[in-house]
C-alpha angles and dihedrals in degrees: 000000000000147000126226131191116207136179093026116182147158155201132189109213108180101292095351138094116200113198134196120189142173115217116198113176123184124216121162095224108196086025090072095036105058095039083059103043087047100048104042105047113300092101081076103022095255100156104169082056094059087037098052093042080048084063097050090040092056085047092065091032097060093038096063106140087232104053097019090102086062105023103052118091093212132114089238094073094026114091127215088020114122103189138104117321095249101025117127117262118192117231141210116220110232106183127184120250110247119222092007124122106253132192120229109175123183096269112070100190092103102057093045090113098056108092115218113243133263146173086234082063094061092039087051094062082040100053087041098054086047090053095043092049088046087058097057095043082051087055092042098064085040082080098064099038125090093234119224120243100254105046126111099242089046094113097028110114115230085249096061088042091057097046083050091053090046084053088051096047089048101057090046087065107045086050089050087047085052091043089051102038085052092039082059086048099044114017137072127260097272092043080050102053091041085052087054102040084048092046085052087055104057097036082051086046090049097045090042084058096046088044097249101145105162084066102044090055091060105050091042087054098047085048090048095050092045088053090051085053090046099057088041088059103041124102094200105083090200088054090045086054093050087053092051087045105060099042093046100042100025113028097039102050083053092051095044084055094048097048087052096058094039089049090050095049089052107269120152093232121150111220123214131239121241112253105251092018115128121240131206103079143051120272132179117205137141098290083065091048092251145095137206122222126171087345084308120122110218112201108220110219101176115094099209085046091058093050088052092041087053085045097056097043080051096058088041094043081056100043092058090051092046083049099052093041094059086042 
């Protein structure tokens, strides 16, 4: 990743310098995203695993020699803080305005509290929502899961477990809101539209947990449709694959399933047809919440069930079309 100034220019005014810079930082969004999910747990949904490397992650992060001095949350590097040396110290994020016109007098007192930008201060709202998000996934299977005695979460209700989860969920949210609203500030137009297709994603994960469907299927549309720009656009080929991918394996199931809820609660919502899929008769299948075995339709209740089910129509669907464009 790098960091590029444009459009520098000054003007020396008596004592003053006025500065206007452009700041593009570029991050490979889903790049980043999917080398960490598959290599810290999520291959086999082990949540605890990727929260617990998020964790690490946010550590180094944090402690790059470069960006240490804004970015720890110790008293060390905290002024004005008298406290224990590695006690944690809450921050305010004071970014610099790109291409505005900024004083800088000789004396830089006033503008000690404005920290200077990096690409580590994106990842660190990135790597923050993905830990976050990994927590309450992590809660969320607690549910299910006859917990051991000795484990944290042992006397905890499923209610208060949920509502946990929800907290979590929440936060991962408003961090990848404040990833994608700086990456529009500070980063260049394919960072941007990553940062937008990512944000989609978590509001859509948020709204799919507390049952608003009209709204998840918004935002899982709108992500589904960046990603889709994003592949068209893209040179590597690899990179354009892993664009196609997610929106096809991992954003539609979650929209099928969507449209399905929102559908059955009464919402006037138009379905699509799968690509490949013959039309003519009437087929249930799991984008309709339902499978036939041995002429016998079996209605699928479990939510996680259904994901996998619309998963699964959507490989098949594009195996057949694979299949009838080498015939």
């Amino acid at each position: 990743s790098t960091v590029r100034a444009a459009g520098l220019s000054t003007i020396a005014t008596h004592q003053d310098l006025i500065i206007k810079m452009k700041i593009n930082i570029k991050i490979a969004v889903h790049s980043c995203i999917e080398g960490m999910q598959s290599g810290h747990g999520l291959r086999h949904d082990d949540y605890k695993q990727y929260h617990e490397y998020c964790t690490r992650r946010l550590s180094r992060i944090r402690h790059n020699r470069e960006v240490r001095k804004d970015l720890v949350h110790s008293a060390t590097y905290v002024s004005g803080e008298k406290t224990r040396r590695h006690a944690y110290c809450s921050r305010d994020l004071v970014l610099p305005e790109p291409e505005q016109e900024q004083l800088h007098e000789q004396d830089e007192d006033e503008d000690s509290n404005q920290i200077q930008m990096h690409e580590n201060v994106l990842l660190v709202l990135l790597v923050d929502a993905e830990r976050a998000w990994a927590h309450s996934s992590e809660l969320k299977a607690l549910l299910h899961d006859q917990l051991p005695k000795n484990h944290e979460k042992s006397k905890a209700t499923p209610g208060s477990i949920r509502q946990h989860a929800l907290r979590r969920l929440r936060r991962a949210k408003k961090l990848a809101i404040r990833f994608e609203e700086l990456c529009i500030q500070y980063s260049d137009e394919t960072t941007q539209e990553e940062a937008k297709a990512y944000a989609s994603w978590m509001r859509g994960n948020f709204a799919l947990e507390v049952s608003d469907w009209e709204t998840a299927c918004a935002e899982f549309q709108e992500s589904i449709s960046l990603c889709r720009k994003l592949a068209q656009i893209e040179d590597d080929l690899e990179i354009s694959d892993l664009f196609t991918g997610r929106a096809n394996n991992v954003l539609k199931p979650l929209l099928k399933y969507c449209q399905y809820e929102w559908k059955e609660a009464g919402g006037d919502v138009v379905i699509e047809s799968e690509e490949g899929e013959k039309g003519g008769g009437e087929k249930e299948s799991a984008g309709s919440g339902s499978v036939t075995y041995r002429s016998q339709s079996i209605v699928v209740e479990n939510k996680s069930l259904k994901v996998l089910l619309l998963k699964a129509e959507g490989l098949l669907a594009n195996t057949h079309a694979n299949a009838n464009a080498n015939a």
